[in-house]
Amino acid sequence: MANNKALGRRDSILHVFLHIFLVVIIAVVGSHLVCLFWPTTRDMEQETGVLRQEVHFLRTELSMSVLRQELNFLRTELSSGLFTLRGEVHRDLLNLLQTLDTGTSYEVYGNLEDTSKKIVQDAIRFYDSTKTGQLDFALESLGGSVVSTRNTKEYKLSSPFGTWDRSAQHIIQPCMIPGECWAFEGSGTAVIQLIGEVNITAVSIEHASPDTLPPEGIKSAPKDFSVWGLNSLNDKGHYLGSFSYDISGSPLQYYTIQEPAAIPFRLIELKIHNNHGNPSYTCLYRFRVHGTMEPLVQA
């Protein structure tokens, strides 16, 4: 009996001891597992945050890249469309005017509504500005002005629809509608105030295309002319050169100055000496002045 009790007590103690031992082992193993996996979880959270930032950055860059591509595409399409439209407007206008004589062309243009007329003028101005690739220092819209025509006798053009005339100011405006020219009897002179003091290197004259004029209409185009640099209306002037307009050439003809000056000029004088056979009048459409402008002096 006493032995059985002793054995029972021993088994109980052993059982308690094993229980405590297992608890200690589990605690030790658990603490090791926590220490082992806790840093990995924290690192994963940090990496997740970095990945979120990178994904956001990539989304932004992708969006910007797509926008850039779309903008480049739209820019290309717009440039192409404007170039095509410019050619179509000019071609259609020429085709229309080819079917009409000079007087009729003027009458049709004169009867256009103001809005329609402005559209035509803007289209022609846009086309005109690309012709020479050089700045026109006589252009009215930039500040140029015809200040004198000396003793030139202006001529009124006529048609079955009436008579009309254009002042000399028309020759420094970007419009090439057939019939809308500065007409004068035989020879003529125009003194133009430039937009500043200009070292003149070239001039150009443009006439309406023969394709848009009636038969014999091209004979009123200027032929021989000379240009002079001035700084006042009373100057004797510096001779810049003499030239001829060829009616068998391009409507726009460019002339390099033959006698360059060492000084810039505020004025240029254009002298038209004759035309290509019209006994009544000469018709000048457009005169341009090219070169480099002296910088403005600060007061």
CSV table of C-alpha atoms in Angstrom, one decimal:
chain,number,residue,atom,x,y,z
A,1,MET,CA,0.0,0.0,0.0
A,2,ALA,CA,2.7,2.4,1.0
A,3,ASN,CA,4.6,1.5,-2.2
A,4,ASN,CA,1.6,2.2,-4.4
A,5,LYS,CA,1.2,5.6,-2.8
A,6,ALA,CA,4.8,6.4,-3.4
A,7,LEU,CA,4.6,5.3,-7.0
A,8,GLY,CA,1.5,7.5,-7.5
A,9,ARG,CA,3.1,10.5,-6.0
A,10,ARG,CA,6.2,10.0,-8.2
A,11,ASP,CA,4.0,9.6,-11.3
A,12,SER,CA,2.2,12.9,-10.4
A,13,ILE,CA,5.4,14.7,-9.9
A,14,LEU,CA,6.8,13.4,-13.2
A,15,HIS,CA,3.6,14.4,-15.0
A,16,VAL,CA,3.8,17.9,-13.6
A,17,PHE,CA,7.5,18.1,-14.5
A,18,LEU,CA,6.8,17.0,-18.1
A,19,HIS,CA,4.0,19.5,-18.4
A,20,ILE,CA,6.2,22.3,-17.2
A,21,PHE,CA,9.0,21.1,-19.5
A,22,LEU,CA,6.7,21.1,-22.6
A,23,VAL,CA,5.4,24.6,-21.7
A,24,VAL,CA,9.0,25.9,-21.5
A,25,ILE,CA,9.9,24.3,-24.8
A,26,ILE,CA,6.9,25.7,-26.5
A,27,ALA,CA,7.6,29.2,-25.1
A,28,VAL,CA,11.2,29.0,-26.2
A,29,VAL,CA,10.4,27.7,-29.7
A,30,GLY,CA,7.6,30.3,-30.1
A,31,SER,CA,9.9,33.2,-29.1
A,32,HIS,CA,12.5,32.0,-31.6
A,33,LEU,CA,9.8,31.8,-34.3
A,34,VAL,CA,8.6,35.3,-33.6
A,35,CYS,CA,12.2,36.6,-33.7
A,36,LEU,CA,12.7,34.7,-36.9
A,37,PHE,CA,9.6,35.9,-38.8
A,38,TRP,CA,8.9,39.4,-37.4
A,39,PRO,CA,11.7,41.2,-39.3
A,40,THR,CA,10.6,39.6,-42.6
A,41,THR,CA,7.0,40.9,-42.1
A,42,ARG,CA,8.3,44.4,-41.4
A,43,ASP,CA,10.5,44.3,-44.5
A,44,MET,CA,7.6,43.2,-46.6
A,45,GLU,CA,5.6,46.1,-45.5
A,46,GLN,CA,8.4,48.5,-46.5
A,47,GLU,CA,8.8,46.8,-49.8
A,48,THR,CA,5.1,47.0,-50.4
A,49,GLY,CA,5.2,50.8,-49.8
A,50,VAL,CA,8.1,51.2,-52.2
A,51,LEU,CA,6.3,49.1,-54.8
A,52,ARG,CA,3.2,51.3,-54.5
A,53,GLN,CA,5.3,54.4,-55.1
A,54,GLU,CA,6.9,52.8,-58.1
A,55,VAL,CA,3.6,51.7,-59.6
A,56,HIS,CA,2.2,55.2,-59.1
A,57,PHE,CA,5.3,56.7,-60.8
A,58,LEU,CA,5.0,54.3,-63.7
A,59,ARG,CA,1.3,55.1,-64.2
A,60,THR,CA,2.1,58.8,-64.2
A,61,GLU,CA,5.0,58.3,-66.7
A,62,LEU,CA,2.8,56.1,-68.9
A,63,SER,CA,0.0,58.7,-68.9
A,64,MET,CA,2.4,61.5,-69.8
A,65,SER,CA,3.9,59.3,-72.6
A,66,VAL,CA,0.5,58.6,-74.0
A,67,LEU,CA,-0.3,62.3,-73.9
A,68,ARG,CA,2.9,63.3,-75.6
A,69,GLN,CA,2.3,60.8,-78.4
A,70,GLU,CA,-1.3,62.1,-78.8
A,71,LEU,CA,-0.1,65.8,-78.9
A,72,ASN,CA,2.7,65.0,-81.4
A,73,PHE,CA,0.1,63.2,-83.6
A,74,LEU,CA,-2.4,66.1,-83.3
A,75,ARG,CA,0.4,68.6,-84.1
A,76,THR,CA,1.4,66.6,-87.2
A,77,GLU,CA,-2.2,66.2,-88.3
A,78,LEU,CA,-2.9,69.9,-87.8
A,79,SER,CA,0.2,71.0,-89.7
A,80,SER,CA,-0.6,68.7,-92.5
A,81,GLY,CA,-4.2,69.8,-92.6
A,82,LEU,CA,-3.2,73.5,-92.7
A,83,PHE,CA,-0.7,72.9,-95.5
A,84,THR,CA,-3.3,71.0,-97.5
A,85,LEU,CA,-6.0,73.6,-96.8
A,86,ARG,CA,-3.7,76.4,-97.9
A,87,GLY,CA,-3.0,74.7,-101.2
A,88,GLU,CA,-6.7,73.9,-101.8
A,89,VAL,CA,-7.8,77.5,-101.0
A,90,HIS,CA,-5.2,79.0,-103.3
A,91,ARG,CA,-5.8,76.5,-106.1
A,92,ASP,CA,-9.6,76.8,-105.9
A,93,LEU,CA,-9.4,80.6,-105.9
A,94,LEU,CA,-7.1,80.5,-109.0
A,95,ASN,CA,-9.4,78.1,-110.8
A,96,LEU,CA,-12.4,80.4,-110.1
A,97,LEU,CA,-10.6,83.5,-111.3
A,98,GLN,CA,-9.3,81.7,-114.4
A,99,THR,CA,-12.9,81.6,-115.7
A,100,LEU,CA,-13.4,85.3,-115.3
A,101,ASP,CA,-11.8,88.4,-116.9
A,102,THR,CA,-10.1,91.0,-114.7
A,103,GLY,CA,-13.2,93.3,-114.4
A,104,THR,CA,-15.5,90.4,-113.5
A,105,SER,CA,-13.0,89.1,-111.0
A,106,TYR,CA,-13.0,92.4,-109.2
A,107,GLU,CA,-16.8,92.7,-109.3
A,108,VAL,CA,-17.2,89.2,-107.9
A,109,TYR,CA,-14.7,89.9,-105.1
A,110,GLY,CA,-16.3,93.3,-104.4
A,111,ASN,CA,-19.7,91.7,-104.0
A,112,LEU,CA,-18.6,89.2,-101.4
A,113,GLU,CA,-20.0,89.5,-97.9
A,114,ASP,CA,-17.6,91.0,-95.5
A,115,THR,CA,-17.1,87.7,-93.7
A,116,SER,CA,-16.4,85.8,-96.9
A,117,LYS,CA,-14.1,88.5,-98.1
A,118,LYS,CA,-12.1,88.4,-94.8
A,119,ILE,CA,-11.8,84.6,-95.2
A,120,VAL,CA,-10.4,85.0,-98.7
A,121,GLN,CA,-8.0,87.7,-97.6
A,122,ASP,CA,-6.8,85.8,-94.6
A,123,ALA,CA,-6.2,82.7,-96.8
A,124,ILE,CA,-4.3,84.7,-99.3
A,125,ARG,CA,-2.3,86.5,-96.6
A,126,PHE,CA,-1.4,83.1,-95.0
A,127,TYR,CA,-0.2,81.8,-98.3
A,128,ASP,CA,1.6,85.0,-99.2
A,129,SER,CA,3.7,85.1,-96.0
A,130,THR,CA,5.4,81.8,-96.9
A,131,LYS,CA,6.6,82.8,-100.4
A,132,THR,CA,10.0,84.4,-99.8
A,133,GLY,CA,10.9,83.1,-96.4
A,134,GLN,CA,12.3,86.6,-95.6
A,135,LEU,CA,10.9,89.5,-93.7
A,136,ASP,CA,9.4,92.3,-95.8
A,137,PHE,CA,10.5,95.6,-94.2
A,138,ALA,CA,8.0,97.6,-96.3
A,139,LEU,CA,4.9,95.6,-95.3
A,140,GLU,CA,2.1,97.9,-94.2
A,141,SER,CA,0.9,95.6,-91.4
A,142,LEU,CA,4.4,95.9,-89.8
A,143,GLY,CA,4.4,99.7,-90.1
A,144,GLY,CA,5.5,100.4,-93.6
A,145,SER,CA,3.9,103.2,-95.5
A,146,VAL,CA,3.9,104.8,-99.0
A,147,VAL,CA,4.8,108.5,-98.2
A,148,SER,CA,5.0,109.9,-101.7
A,149,THR,CA,4.4,109.0,-105.4
A,150,ARG,CA,6.2,112.1,-106.7
A,151,ASN,CA,4.5,113.2,-110.0
A,152,THR,CA,3.0,109.9,-110.8
A,153,LYS,CA,-0.4,110.1,-112.6
A,154,GLU,CA,-2.7,107.4,-111.3
A,155,TYR,CA,-5.0,105.5,-113.7
A,156,LYS,CA,-8.6,104.4,-113.0
A,157,LEU,CA,-9.2,100.8,-114.2
A,158,SER,CA,-12.6,100.1,-115.9
A,159,SER,CA,-14.8,97.2,-116.8
A,160,PRO,CA,-18.4,96.7,-117.8
A,161,PHE,CA,-19.2,96.9,-114.1
A,162,GLY,CA,-17.7,100.4,-113.5
A,163,THR,CA,-14.3,102.0,-112.7
A,164,TRP,CA,-12.1,101.6,-109.6
A,165,ASP,CA,-8.6,102.5,-108.5
A,166,ARG,CA,-6.2,101.5,-105.8
A,167,SER,CA,-3.8,103.8,-104.0
A,168,ALA,CA,-0.1,103.2,-104.0
A,169,GLN,CA,-0.5,101.8,-100.5
A,170,HIS,CA,-1.8,98.6,-102.1
A,171,ILE,CA,1.7,97.6,-103.2
A,172,ILE,CA,2.8,96.9,-99.7
A,173,GLN,CA,-0.3,94.9,-98.7
A,174,PRO,CA,-0.4,91.1,-99.0
A,175,CYS,CA,-3.2,90.7,-101.6
A,176,MET,CA,-2.9,89.4,-105.1
A,177,ILE,CA,-6.5,89.4,-106.4
A,178,PRO,CA,-6.3,90.1,-110.2
A,179,GLY,CA,-7.3,93.7,-110.9
A,180,GLU,CA,-6.5,94.9,-107.4
A,181,CYS,CA,-3.3,96.7,-108.3
A,182,TRP,CA,-1.9,100.3,-108.2
A,183,ALA,CA,-2.4,101.5,-111.8
A,184,PHE,CA,-0.7,104.6,-113.2
A,185,GLU,CA,0.0,106.0,-116.6
A,186,GLY,CA,3.2,104.7,-118.2
A,187,SER,CA,6.0,105.3,-115.6
A,188,GLY,CA,5.6,105.9,-111.9
A,189,THR,CA,7.4,106.3,-108.6
A,190,ALA,CA,6.7,105.3,-105.0
A,191,VAL,CA,8.7,106.3,-101.9
A,192,ILE,CA,8.1,103.9,-99.1
A,193,GLN,CA,8.9,104.4,-95.4
A,194,LEU,CA,10.3,101.2,-94.0
A,195,ILE,CA,9.6,99.8,-90.6
A,196,GLY,CA,13.0,101.0,-89.4
A,197,GLU,CA,16.6,101.7,-90.6
A,198,VAL,CA,17.3,98.8,-93.0
A,199,ASN,CA,20.5,97.6,-94.6
A,200,ILE,CA,18.8,96.8,-97.9
A,201,THR,CA,20.1,93.6,-99.6
A,202,ALA,CA,17.3,92.7,-102.0
A,203,VAL,CA,13.9,93.6,-103.3
A,204,SER,CA,11.1,91.6,-105.0
A,205,ILE,CA,8.2,92.4,-107.3
A,206,GLU,CA,5.2,90.2,-107.7
A,207,HIS,CA,2.5,90.4,-110.4
A,208,ALA,CA,-0.7,88.4,-110.8
A,209,SER,CA,-0.2,85.1,-112.6
A,210,PRO,CA,-0.9,85.2,-116.4
A,211,ASP,CA,-3.2,82.3,-115.8
A,212,THR,CA,-5.5,84.5,-113.8
A,213,LEU,CA,-5.6,87.4,-116.3
A,214,PRO,CA,-7.4,88.0,-119.5
A,215,PRO,CA,-5.5,87.9,-122.9
A,216,GLU,CA,-3.1,90.8,-123.1
A,217,GLY,CA,-3.6,91.5,-119.4
A,218,ILE,CA,0.1,90.6,-118.6
A,219,LYS,CA,1.3,93.5,-120.8
A,220,SER,CA,0.5,96.0,-118.0
A,221,ALA,CA,3.1,94.4,-115.7
A,222,PRO,CA,6.1,96.6,-114.9
A,223,LYS,CA,9.3,95.9,-117.0
A,224,ASP,CA,12.3,98.0,-116.2
A,225,PHE,CA,12.7,99.6,-112.8
A,226,SER,CA,15.3,101.0,-110.4
A,227,VAL,CA,15.6,101.4,-106.6
A,228,TRP,CA,17.2,104.1,-104.5
A,229,GLY,CA,17.9,104.3,-100.8
A,230,LEU,CA,17.0,107.5,-99.0
A,231,ASN,CA,16.8,108.9,-95.5
A,232,SER,CA,14.5,111.8,-96.3
A,233,LEU,CA,12.2,112.8,-99.2
A,234,ASN,CA,14.6,115.5,-100.3
A,235,ASP,CA,17.7,113.2,-100.4
A,236,LYS,CA,19.4,112.8,-103.7
A,237,GLY,CA,19.4,109.1,-102.8
A,238,HIS,CA,21.9,106.2,-103.1
A,239,TYR,CA,21.5,104.1,-106.3
A,240,LEU,CA,20.9,100.5,-105.4
A,241,GLY,CA,20.4,99.0,-108.9
A,242,SER,CA,18.3,98.6,-112.0
A,243,PHE,CA,16.4,95.5,-112.8
A,244,SER,CA,13.8,94.0,-115.2
A,245,TYR,CA,10.6,92.0,-114.5
A,246,ASP,CA,10.3,89.0,-116.8
A,247,ILE,CA,6.7,88.2,-117.6
A,248,SER,CA,7.7,84.7,-118.8
A,249,GLY,CA,9.1,83.9,-115.4
A,250,SER,CA,7.6,83.3,-111.9
A,251,PRO,CA,4.9,85.8,-110.7
A,252,LEU,CA,7.2,86.6,-107.8
A,253,GLN,CA,10.8,87.6,-108.8
A,254,TYR,CA,13.7,88.4,-106.4
A,255,TYR,CA,16.5,90.8,-107.1
A,256,THR,CA,19.8,91.2,-105.2
A,257,ILE,CA,20.9,94.7,-104.7
A,258,GLN,CA,23.7,95.6,-107.3
A,259,GLU,CA,25.2,98.6,-105.5
A,260,PRO,CA,25.1,97.9,-101.7
A,261,ALA,CA,25.4,100.9,-99.4
A,262,ALA,CA,27.5,101.2,-96.3
A,263,ILE,CA,24.6,102.8,-94.4
A,264,PRO,CA,21.1,101.7,-93.6
A,265,PHE,CA,18.1,103.6,-95.1
A,266,ARG,CA,14.8,104.7,-93.6
A,267,LEU,CA,13.2,105.1,-97.1
A,268,ILE,CA,13.3,103.3,-100.4
A,269,GLU,CA,12.3,104.8,-103.7
A,270,LEU,CA,11.0,102.6,-106.5
A,271,LYS,CA,11.0,104.0,-110.0
A,272,ILE,CA,9.0,102.0,-112.6
A,273,HIS,CA,10.3,103.1,-116.1
A,274,ASN,CA,8.0,101.2,-118.4
A,275,ASN,CA,5.8,98.1,-118.9
A,276,HIS,CA,5.5,95.2,-121.3
A,277,GLY,CA,3.4,96.9,-124.0
A,278,ASN,CA,0.2,98.3,-122.5
A,279,PRO,CA,-0.1,101.8,-124.0
A,280,SER,CA,-2.5,103.1,-121.3
A,281,TYR,CA,-1.2,102.1,-117.9
A,282,THR,CA,1.1,100.1,-115.8
A,283,CYS,CA,-0.2,97.8,-113.0
A,284,LEU,CA,1.9,97.2,-109.9
A,285,TYR,CA,0.7,94.5,-107.4
A,286,ARG,CA,3.3,94.0,-104.8
A,287,PHE,CA,6.8,95.3,-103.9
A,288,ARG,CA,8.9,93.9,-101.1
A,289,VAL,CA,12.1,95.1,-99.4
A,290,HIS,CA,14.5,92.6,-97.8
A,291,GLY,CA,17.7,93.0,-95.6
A,292,THR,CA,18.6,93.5,-92.0
A,293,MET,CA,17.3,96.1,-89.7
A,294,GLU,CA,19.5,98.2,-87.4
A,295,PRO,CA,18.9,97.7,-83.7
A,296,LEU,CA,16.9,100.4,-82.0
A,297,VAL,CA,19.1,102.8,-79.9
A,298,GLN,CA,18.0,103.0,-76.3
A,299,ALA,CA,17.4,106.5,-75.1
